[in-house]
XYZ file of C-alpha atoms in Angstrom:
657
model
C 252.082 425.977 90.463
C 250.043 423.828 93.463
C 253.096 424.193 95.357
C 253.116 427.955 95.188
C 249.113 428.498 95.614
C 249.659 425.849 99.554
C 252.755 428.560 100.162
C 250.385 431.161 99.766
C 247.297 430.000 102.446
C 248.687 429.676 105.722
C 249.644 433.466 105.463
C 246.447 434.839 103.832
C 244.681 432.562 106.802
C 246.238 434.476 109.495
C 246.125 438.264 107.639
C 242.088 437.073 107.222
C 242.055 435.668 111.086
C 243.523 439.789 111.998
C 241.435 441.636 109.676
C 238.227 440.288 112.091
C 240.238 440.261 114.774
C 240.462 444.486 113.972
C 236.358 444.445 112.979
C 235.345 442.764 116.373
C 237.946 445.227 118.731
C 236.564 448.071 116.694
C 232.698 447.122 117.038
C 230.889 448.522 120.194
C 230.066 445.708 122.288
C 226.497 446.218 122.840
C 226.568 444.892 119.006
C 229.718 442.844 118.502
C 228.594 439.525 119.445
C 226.384 439.743 116.287
C 229.551 439.557 114.244
C 228.585 435.635 115.035
C 224.765 435.960 115.434
C 224.120 436.656 111.152
C 226.468 433.927 110.407
C 224.272 431.641 112.221
C 221.025 433.270 111.587
C 222.366 432.202 107.411
C 223.677 429.103 108.326
C 220.922 427.347 110.059
C 216.503 428.069 109.477
C 215.590 427.922 113.244
C 212.355 428.525 114.269
C 211.258 431.360 116.286
C 214.540 432.933 115.689
C 215.274 435.809 112.875
C 215.513 434.443 108.671
C 213.381 431.917 109.852
C 211.356 430.462 106.433
C 208.530 427.797 107.831
C 209.372 426.008 103.965
C 210.922 422.837 103.993
C 212.342 423.701 99.895
C 213.652 427.624 102.068
C 217.555 427.198 101.589
C 220.353 427.929 104.030
C 223.409 426.192 105.339
C 227.329 428.228 104.830
C 230.113 425.148 103.225
C 233.064 424.248 105.634
C 230.925 426.207 108.702
C 232.063 425.799 112.098
C 230.495 427.185 114.720
C 232.595 429.171 116.384
C 233.878 428.841 120.835
C 232.153 432.693 121.526
C 228.486 431.830 119.460
C 226.958 430.030 123.365
C 227.659 434.245 124.351
C 226.610 435.670 121.448
C 223.265 433.826 121.670
C 223.002 434.279 125.087
C 223.495 438.086 124.513
C 221.197 438.780 121.514
C 218.537 436.109 122.333
C 218.860 435.778 126.611
C 215.098 433.718 126.229
C 216.567 431.090 124.482
C 218.220 427.963 125.550
C 221.504 427.977 122.812
C 222.029 423.999 123.814
C 218.394 423.025 123.444
C 218.333 424.847 120.239
C 221.977 423.335 118.931
C 220.651 419.729 120.169
C 217.928 419.783 118.107
C 219.347 421.689 115.816
C 220.258 418.618 112.795
C 222.901 420.050 109.784
C 221.652 420.562 105.370
C 222.220 417.853 103.253
C 222.164 420.730 100.627
C 224.138 423.257 101.590
C 223.342 426.178 99.600
C 226.043 429.396 100.547
C 229.729 428.269 99.101
C 231.644 430.740 100.891
C 230.545 434.569 102.795
C 232.690 437.437 102.963
C 232.181 440.965 104.081
C 234.397 443.871 101.776
C 233.946 447.378 102.735
C 235.180 449.268 104.704
C 235.089 447.362 108.118
C 237.847 446.104 109.782
C 240.237 448.135 108.527
C 240.709 451.185 110.204
C 238.180 453.069 108.428
C 235.538 450.929 110.375
C 233.200 453.718 112.587
C 230.552 452.392 114.668
C 228.216 453.878 111.908
C 230.439 451.467 109.045
C 227.657 449.243 106.918
C 228.517 445.723 107.175
C 228.357 444.350 103.238
C 227.695 440.710 102.691
C 228.486 438.653 100.161
C 226.794 435.225 99.887
C 227.879 433.457 97.558
C 225.797 430.842 96.088
C 225.345 428.241 92.383
C 221.317 430.271 91.304
C 221.860 427.336 88.992
C 221.206 424.615 91.500
C 217.784 425.971 92.870
C 215.184 426.226 91.835
C 212.630 430.173 91.395
C 211.296 429.419 94.373
C 214.231 428.610 96.313
C 216.411 431.478 95.090
C 212.339 433.673 96.360
C 213.038 432.242 99.370
C 216.885 432.419 100.428
C 216.335 435.573 99.351
C 213.817 436.665 101.606
C 215.436 434.953 104.143
C 218.559 437.279 103.666
C 216.092 440.500 103.793
C 214.160 438.999 106.597
C 217.891 438.877 108.737
C 219.019 442.400 107.155
C 215.799 443.943 108.537
C 215.580 442.506 111.624
C 219.310 443.727 112.691
C 218.696 447.339 111.065
C 215.492 447.062 113.410
C 216.413 445.630 116.348
C 219.915 446.692 116.742
C 220.346 449.819 114.161
C 223.261 447.487 112.390
C 223.454 448.223 108.781
C 223.228 444.928 106.995
C 223.219 444.087 103.734
C 223.155 440.670 101.688
C 224.515 440.842 97.772
C 223.678 437.656 96.919
C 226.379 436.759 93.958
C 225.973 434.082 91.674
C 229.444 432.422 91.678
C 229.139 432.199 87.430
C 228.053 435.586 86.670
C 231.120 437.370 89.432
C 233.541 435.613 87.951
C 232.833 436.861 84.435
C 232.343 440.377 86.079
C 228.528 440.193 85.565
C 226.796 442.002 88.268
C 224.052 443.720 86.712
C 222.685 446.705 85.627
C 222.881 449.837 87.667
C 220.045 450.226 89.876
C 220.081 450.692 93.748
C 223.294 449.600 95.218
C 224.529 447.777 92.059
C 227.189 448.874 90.285
C 225.920 447.821 86.783
C 227.727 447.975 84.159
C 229.911 451.126 85.200
C 232.666 449.717 87.700
C 231.668 446.056 87.261
C 235.948 445.390 86.990
C 236.735 448.457 89.804
C 233.820 446.382 92.135
C 235.819 443.392 91.502
C 239.383 445.586 92.410
C 237.861 446.441 95.645
C 235.912 443.584 96.352
C 239.565 441.690 95.993
C 241.132 444.535 98.666
C 238.858 444.649 101.245
C 237.743 441.512 101.634
C 236.949 439.500 104.639
C 236.528 435.611 105.273
C 233.547 435.282 107.152
C 232.699 431.530 107.197
C 232.527 428.834 103.682
C 235.223 428.359 100.953
C 238.660 431.060 100.892
C 238.829 433.491 97.492
C 240.674 431.224 95.036
C 242.343 435.041 94.001
C 243.550 435.397 97.341
C 246.485 432.268 96.681
C 247.416 433.512 93.494
C 250.341 434.946 92.316
C 249.972 438.842 92.020
C 249.671 440.548 88.532
C 248.914 436.768 85.924
C 246.558 436.833 83.161
C 244.037 435.123 82.578
C 245.459 431.687 80.895
C 247.725 431.255 83.847
C 245.392 432.317 86.600
C 243.991 428.756 84.327
C 246.751 427.076 84.725
C 247.205 427.711 88.661
C 243.087 426.393 88.954
C 244.304 423.095 87.067
C 247.284 422.809 89.153
C 245.125 423.061 92.375
C 243.036 420.234 90.900
C 245.520 417.423 90.853
C 247.432 418.659 94.174
C 247.551 417.251 97.162
C 248.754 420.029 98.894
C 245.701 421.814 98.894
C 241.931 421.197 99.570
C 239.970 422.647 96.371
C 237.480 421.379 98.333
C 237.814 424.389 100.044
C 238.442 427.144 97.624
C 236.241 429.256 95.359
C 236.802 430.431 92.356
C 234.840 434.230 91.569
C 237.811 435.135 89.035
C 240.496 436.713 88.723
C 241.570 440.335 87.977
C 245.184 441.314 86.607
C 243.701 444.765 85.535
C 241.100 447.039 84.457
C 241.044 449.111 80.850
C 241.101 453.013 80.737
C 237.610 452.352 79.106
C 236.041 451.504 82.630
C 237.178 454.930 84.738
C 234.730 457.024 82.024
C 231.698 454.687 84.088
C 233.720 454.678 87.862
C 233.729 458.253 87.122
C 230.385 458.650 86.773
C 229.110 455.703 89.443
C 231.453 457.760 91.500
C 230.247 461.107 91.233
C 226.352 460.036 91.829
C 227.626 457.950 94.913
C 229.103 461.403 96.260
C 225.464 462.821 96.862
C 224.941 460.379 99.837
C 228.219 459.416 100.833
C 230.763 462.592 99.266
C 233.846 461.146 101.392
C 234.645 458.287 99.849
C 234.081 459.318 96.780
C 236.413 461.681 96.998
C 239.151 459.161 98.006
C 237.656 456.871 94.518
C 237.679 459.689 92.543
C 241.049 460.954 93.984
C 242.218 456.849 92.746
C 240.656 456.821 89.603
C 242.302 459.808 88.345
C 245.599 458.363 89.912
C 245.679 454.958 87.718
C 244.450 458.166 84.200
C 247.793 459.625 84.249
C 249.909 458.356 82.186
C 252.454 459.512 83.222
C 252.155 457.679 86.578
C 253.063 453.375 86.151
C 251.366 451.737 89.314
C 249.546 448.141 90.048
C 246.353 447.653 91.255
C 245.491 448.447 95.302
C 244.252 444.798 95.539
C 247.443 443.846 94.617
C 249.382 445.787 96.894
C 247.355 444.319 99.196
C 248.037 440.760 98.351
C 251.922 440.967 98.048
C 251.678 441.945 102.111
C 250.290 439.562 103.410
C 252.167 436.849 100.808
C 254.788 438.205 102.176
C 254.207 436.869 105.496
C 252.107 436.062 107.995
C 251.837 439.731 109.515
C 253.094 441.318 112.152
C 251.541 442.025 115.638
C 252.709 446.234 115.376
C 253.004 446.430 111.749
C 249.609 448.017 112.118
C 249.140 449.736 108.006
C 251.045 447.498 105.867
C 247.765 445.600 105.780
C 245.325 447.387 105.860
C 243.566 447.828 102.585
C 242.464 451.639 104.154
C 245.990 452.578 104.629
C 247.071 451.296 101.784
C 244.827 453.244 99.216
C 245.211 456.077 101.413
C 248.847 455.981 100.964
C 248.526 455.405 97.379
C 245.935 458.530 96.833
C 248.151 460.796 98.883
C 251.237 459.513 97.464
C 249.922 460.426 93.790
C 248.861 464.175 95.006
C 252.132 464.873 96.802
C 254.790 463.822 93.779
C 251.882 466.261 91.630
C 252.302 468.733 93.960
C 249.275 469.657 94.340
C 249.023 470.246 97.947
C 245.479 471.832 98.450
C 245.009 468.662 97.534
C 246.848 466.577 99.883
C 245.339 469.243 102.650
C 241.551 468.089 101.693
C 242.218 464.762 101.954
C 243.749 464.765 104.921
C 241.320 466.799 106.185
C 238.168 464.567 105.444
C 240.278 461.562 105.594
C 240.117 463.165 109.425
C 237.401 463.407 110.802
C 235.473 460.558 108.439
C 237.601 458.114 111.128
C 236.492 459.429 114.672
C 239.355 459.316 116.070
C 239.628 462.379 118.624
C 243.903 462.663 118.668
C 245.433 464.450 120.633
C 249.410 464.674 121.126
C 249.624 464.102 124.095
C 248.689 460.093 123.332
C 251.176 459.371 121.873
C 253.731 456.613 122.135
C 251.050 454.941 125.112
C 250.269 451.137 125.310
C 246.197 450.923 125.586
C 245.850 452.636 122.417
C 243.898 449.821 118.707
C 245.289 449.544 115.714
C 243.444 452.274 114.525
C 244.245 454.954 116.892
C 247.943 454.430 116.828
C 247.693 454.289 112.421
C 246.581 457.652 112.925
C 248.858 458.717 115.490
C 251.420 457.921 112.754
C 249.844 459.771 110.304
C 249.979 463.499 112.359
C 253.635 462.742 112.910
C 254.456 462.255 109.319
C 251.689 465.426 108.358
C 253.158 468.373 111.284
C 249.703 468.913 112.653
C 250.430 470.471 115.637
C 247.388 470.497 118.697
C 246.167 473.543 117.459
C 244.969 472.063 114.079
C 244.153 469.079 116.252
C 241.150 470.857 118.647
C 239.740 472.843 115.236
C 239.040 469.266 113.728
C 237.803 467.472 117.495
C 234.937 469.747 117.464
C 234.036 469.755 114.093
C 230.402 468.563 114.683
C 231.047 472.498 116.413
C 231.185 473.927 113.413
C 229.390 477.405 112.301
C 227.291 476.256 109.671
C 229.181 478.527 106.650
C 232.867 476.573 107.334
C 231.096 473.034 107.078
C 229.326 474.427 103.386
C 232.576 475.510 102.807
C 234.412 472.295 103.202
C 231.297 470.040 101.515
C 232.298 472.946 98.424
C 235.944 472.205 98.481
C 234.439 468.342 98.551
C 232.320 468.939 95.716
C 233.946 470.914 93.749
C 237.105 468.659 93.462
C 234.907 465.998 92.043
C 233.629 468.214 89.181
C 236.619 468.769 88.658
C 238.687 465.680 88.833
C 235.197 464.028 86.700
C 235.858 466.743 84.296
C 239.862 465.911 84.169
C 239.175 462.140 83.839
C 236.416 462.966 80.959
C 238.743 464.713 78.988
C 241.573 461.907 79.160
C 238.980 459.313 77.910
C 237.528 461.446 74.751
C 239.886 459.805 72.819
C 239.549 456.678 74.061
C 237.528 454.408 71.883
C 236.667 451.622 73.994
C 234.894 454.122 76.432
C 231.746 454.118 76.144
C 231.926 450.482 75.136
C 232.259 449.817 78.854
C 228.762 451.398 79.961
C 225.234 450.262 79.329
C 224.085 453.522 77.734
C 221.500 453.072 80.301
C 223.290 453.262 82.627
C 224.418 457.032 81.374
C 221.484 458.068 81.124
C 220.506 456.676 84.668
C 223.272 458.400 86.567
C 223.607 461.509 84.598
C 219.963 461.704 85.501
C 221.111 461.609 88.507
C 223.959 463.738 88.562
C 221.633 466.074 87.163
C 219.249 465.823 90.053
C 221.296 466.837 92.100
C 223.663 469.684 90.407
C 220.972 471.244 88.049
C 218.532 474.998 89.844
C 215.530 475.459 88.207
C 213.342 477.652 89.206
C 211.522 477.233 92.634
C 213.289 473.624 93.227
C 214.470 473.486 96.703
C 218.159 473.397 96.401
C 220.798 470.182 97.658
C 223.184 471.901 99.663
C 226.633 470.458 99.156
C 228.056 468.468 101.851
C 231.461 466.730 103.107
C 229.912 463.845 105.514
C 226.583 462.575 105.892
C 226.068 463.501 109.905
C 227.470 467.609 108.568
C 224.540 469.112 108.511
C 222.410 467.401 111.063
C 220.948 469.680 113.810
C 220.267 468.974 117.247
C 217.746 472.118 117.154
C 217.218 475.264 116.491
C 215.807 478.432 116.909
C 214.414 481.061 114.762
C 213.076 484.686 115.170
C 211.626 486.716 113.004
C 211.939 490.682 112.911
C 210.730 493.606 110.985
C 213.275 495.019 108.029
C 214.227 498.214 106.719
C 210.497 498.042 104.531
C 209.181 496.387 107.453
C 208.455 493.009 105.937
C 208.897 490.181 108.610
C 212.207 488.955 107.719
C 212.864 484.635 109.614
C 216.363 483.675 110.717
C 217.294 480.169 111.460
C 219.971 479.579 113.783
C 221.894 476.038 115.183
C 221.272 475.495 118.604
C 219.434 477.057 121.903
C 219.136 480.750 121.782
C 217.267 484.214 124.095
C 217.004 487.067 122.374
C 220.315 489.451 124.275
C 222.364 486.266 122.573
C 221.122 486.879 119.389
C 222.239 489.889 118.914
C 225.604 489.332 119.741
C 228.047 488.676 116.656
C 229.074 485.427 117.428
C 225.228 484.728 116.620
C 226.083 485.423 112.707
C 228.452 482.134 113.001
C 225.349 480.206 114.054
C 223.395 481.689 111.347
C 221.702 478.795 109.163
C 219.259 480.737 106.620
C 217.138 484.109 106.374
C 214.631 485.324 104.953
C 210.664 486.552 104.165
C 209.573 483.280 103.403
C 209.271 480.975 106.576
C 207.779 478.045 104.899
C 210.869 478.039 102.606
C 213.062 477.686 105.216
C 211.534 474.443 106.858
C 211.040 472.514 103.189
C 214.754 473.814 102.642
C 216.282 472.778 105.770
C 213.679 469.600 106.446
C 215.394 468.544 102.305
C 218.595 468.511 103.296
C 217.520 466.696 106.341
C 219.169 469.426 109.277
C 215.377 468.514 110.563
C 214.045 465.848 112.075
C 211.629 464.799 114.603
C 214.879 464.457 117.156
C 215.660 468.445 116.323
C 214.269 470.476 119.501
C 213.280 473.913 117.385
C 213.155 476.933 120.136
C 211.145 480.236 118.990
C 212.302 483.944 120.654
C 209.902 486.055 121.364
C 208.167 489.004 121.126
C 207.402 486.903 117.846
C 205.283 489.534 114.941
C 204.126 487.284 113.088
C 201.386 485.214 112.814
C 203.587 481.907 112.534
C 203.687 480.084 115.765
C 206.764 477.364 117.016
C 203.117 475.125 117.247
C 202.730 475.621 113.756
C 206.163 475.045 112.463
C 206.241 472.019 114.422
C 203.692 470.511 113.056
C 204.564 471.568 109.378
C 207.438 470.023 110.146
C 206.025 466.659 111.307
C 203.575 467.143 108.299
C 206.277 467.493 105.895
C 208.609 464.294 107.236
C 205.719 462.100 107.436
C 203.618 463.141 103.797
C 208.208 462.960 102.062
C 209.534 459.931 102.428
C 212.987 460.330 103.061
C 214.842 458.822 99.862
C 218.219 458.826 98.812
C 218.296 459.731 94.995
C 220.910 456.763 94.384
C 218.066 454.663 95.641
C 215.421 456.334 93.313
C 214.260 453.250 89.900
C 215.423 452.839 86.837
C 212.122 452.895 85.558
C 211.219 456.335 86.738
C 214.211 458.350 85.245
C 214.126 456.865 82.174
C 210.632 458.251 81.866
C 209.580 461.535 82.112
C 209.550 463.471 85.087
C 206.603 463.484 86.688
C 204.600 464.731 89.177
C 204.316 462.165 92.357
C 203.691 463.755 95.820
C 201.685 466.743 96.585
C 201.084 468.698 99.549
C 199.179 472.411 99.351
C 199.754 474.402 102.421
C 197.410 477.249 102.656
C 197.791 480.363 104.512
C 200.178 479.879 106.229
C 201.884 482.609 107.493
C 198.819 484.959 106.938
C 196.892 486.632 109.700
C 194.622 484.206 110.946
C 191.387 485.803 111.342
C 191.601 485.200 107.229
C 188.147 483.224 106.192
C 189.123 482.153 102.410
C 193.236 481.231 100.554
C 195.195 484.145 100.868
C 198.645 482.634 100.083
C 198.264 478.725 99.007
C 202.343 476.937 98.409
C 203.175 474.017 96.544
C 205.422 471.688 97.763
C 205.270 468.737 95.417
C 207.879 465.970 94.592
C 208.667 464.820 91.272
C 209.348 461.126 89.695
C 213.744 462.368 89.439
C 213.568 462.681 93.656
C 213.037 467.329 93.058
C 211.498 468.283 95.031
C 209.614 471.731 94.649
C 208.909 474.563 96.165
C 206.135 477.358 94.889
C 204.161 479.964 96.888
C 201.436 481.838 95.314
C 198.052 484.052 95.667
C 195.160 482.672 96.523
C 193.713 482.296 93.318
C 196.351 482.164 91.087
C 197.313 479.083 93.393
C 194.111 477.293 93.692
C 194.153 477.423 89.980
C 197.974 476.082 89.735
C 197.092 473.530 92.355
C 194.048 472.141 89.713
C 196.730 472.193 87.019
C 199.041 470.391 88.930
C 196.211 467.745 89.613
C 194.969 467.464 86.009
C 199.042 465.903 85.342
C 197.883 462.409 86.836
C 194.891 462.810 88.206
C 195.122 458.865 88.700
C 197.455 459.435 90.651
C 197.978 462.725 92.493
C 194.265 462.171 93.127
C 195.297 459.591 95.878
C 198.838 461.571 96.602
C 198.039 464.949 97.539
C 197.531 467.213 101.240
C 196.470 469.505 102.116
C 197.899 470.953 104.990
C 196.432 474.713 107.273
C 197.891 476.247 110.291
C 194.810 476.205 113.060
C 192.618 478.075 113.254
C 188.653 478.931 113.751
C 188.158 479.363 110.192
C 190.756 476.910 109.148
C 188.191 473.713 108.315
C 186.067 475.714 106.143
C 188.529 476.913 103.936
C 190.341 473.483 103.570
C 186.562 472.502 103.289
C 186.485 474.733 100.586
C 189.482 474.060 98.736
C 188.700 469.730 98.438
C 185.482 470.872 97.231
C 186.939 472.744 93.664
C 189.990 470.124 94.054
C 186.792 467.851 93.817
C 184.725 468.923 91.431
C 187.583 469.542 88.626
C 189.688 465.954 89.235
C 187.594 463.800 90.888
C 187.310 462.000 94.489
């Protein structure tokens, strides 16, 4: 047994090295040095460097870490004012190294890596070796480095402190923030083993064991390794075996992926498709992590063998093969389309056979050739960011319809499984179910969330507002993507750029902000003449106030505590006379925009007296909180202070402050 483990060691290290090479190849030159720097910062605790903790008890250090040859050059790029050699001469190794292993998981090092890919690290350590204070300092160090990478280098880094003993038994906590909780314990481990890249520290023992072995056999290999002269167990880390995923766990996994789809729909499309293939009783398939492991156990990766060892391509091929056999060509076409757009490589047929392409480009061109796509198809997808709004939403609707239908299929198959509900806690079912409700449910006054395929699909670089009278002589607002003049908007092509029309300009702006179409980087334009009292400056001010008052947050980040409680209003923005004549000296119209604790945003507009009564009613629901978290906004006129103070006085009289 120990001989077999030793036999697998060399090809595993070669495979891991190839993943690191691909990772660095796909990183932009300006952020590439961070790969080495992040590890260095975690390993050390040096004054004036990010992650420094001014406490003698601060834990740090990674076992078996060796300073890479490129570290000095990376250090000079990221910290040009520090003398690397002087720092290293002052550095003394920690007597107790806290981190057993540092591993990346996810898309990095695969063909799915893009400039926007998160760097998700498992920081493996023994929690029982740290006292409460040390544990707190350790987590602070990780958070400080994360914040530095984001603020200074626009790189999204997540360090997940992973207790080795808990990981061995698939205990990843409850479903909160980025944690998968009880919903996908083994599936999380499957993805980890399929995609992990060893950055520093001990080698995951599972990567050297034969595929598909039982827990009993796995323990026998552990025992053999301990008494072996062929393999050094001090360089191995046991994070637990994985050889099967029970049917019951797929219910929680499907529910979890539906929730993740609200933030990253495309990732969830692939994972939901993978789950459906795993659950189909007509198909016998092994875990994808085992397919990847079999590939690198078979020998050292060949330089030109771009696909066989890529965890992302392995998953995608598995999914396409499944739906192809099921003759579900509509799903195959949807997955191919989303896959191509997400990869971010604008391919041309003329590039095929070129020598100066990276592995990602070569792999994508191989796919395109196999799919039989022509240049016209490629040109259309390459211009995805120029698509009309309706076309973007159409793809988003197809993605979400697939997710919903697949979830229903999985739920139907699992209804007869007694163990299905046992694999996810009742609390997680409630939490995840309410997040789904927040996204998909419709309520009076609720600002709807648009179904999108990709995060970047809805944001607009520039927006044009136009107002004109309709047949009833009411002002009709039109909201266009891009910069346009009155003449351009009179052509038929303008219809492709139309995002929304309506009589209430305030609700249109709030809808656009809530769906992240507008932000401070968006340029706003206005078509003249304008029959409305609302001007461009009013819209700009409303946008800035709304963005400031309602902090942008993902539904997936709403706390368990809030979701397990009855929903309540948390922030209330009161907008007075936004589209009223500017000579008004009293409240003519009053709009209430409020956010509740479940992440739902509402926009309601009333007449003056009715609106004031509704404001008092809403603020009285939770006066201790809302009297500190409401704001009054009114467009600037010579009467705006008078109107503002009048409402403010009424609120103070009724609820205090």
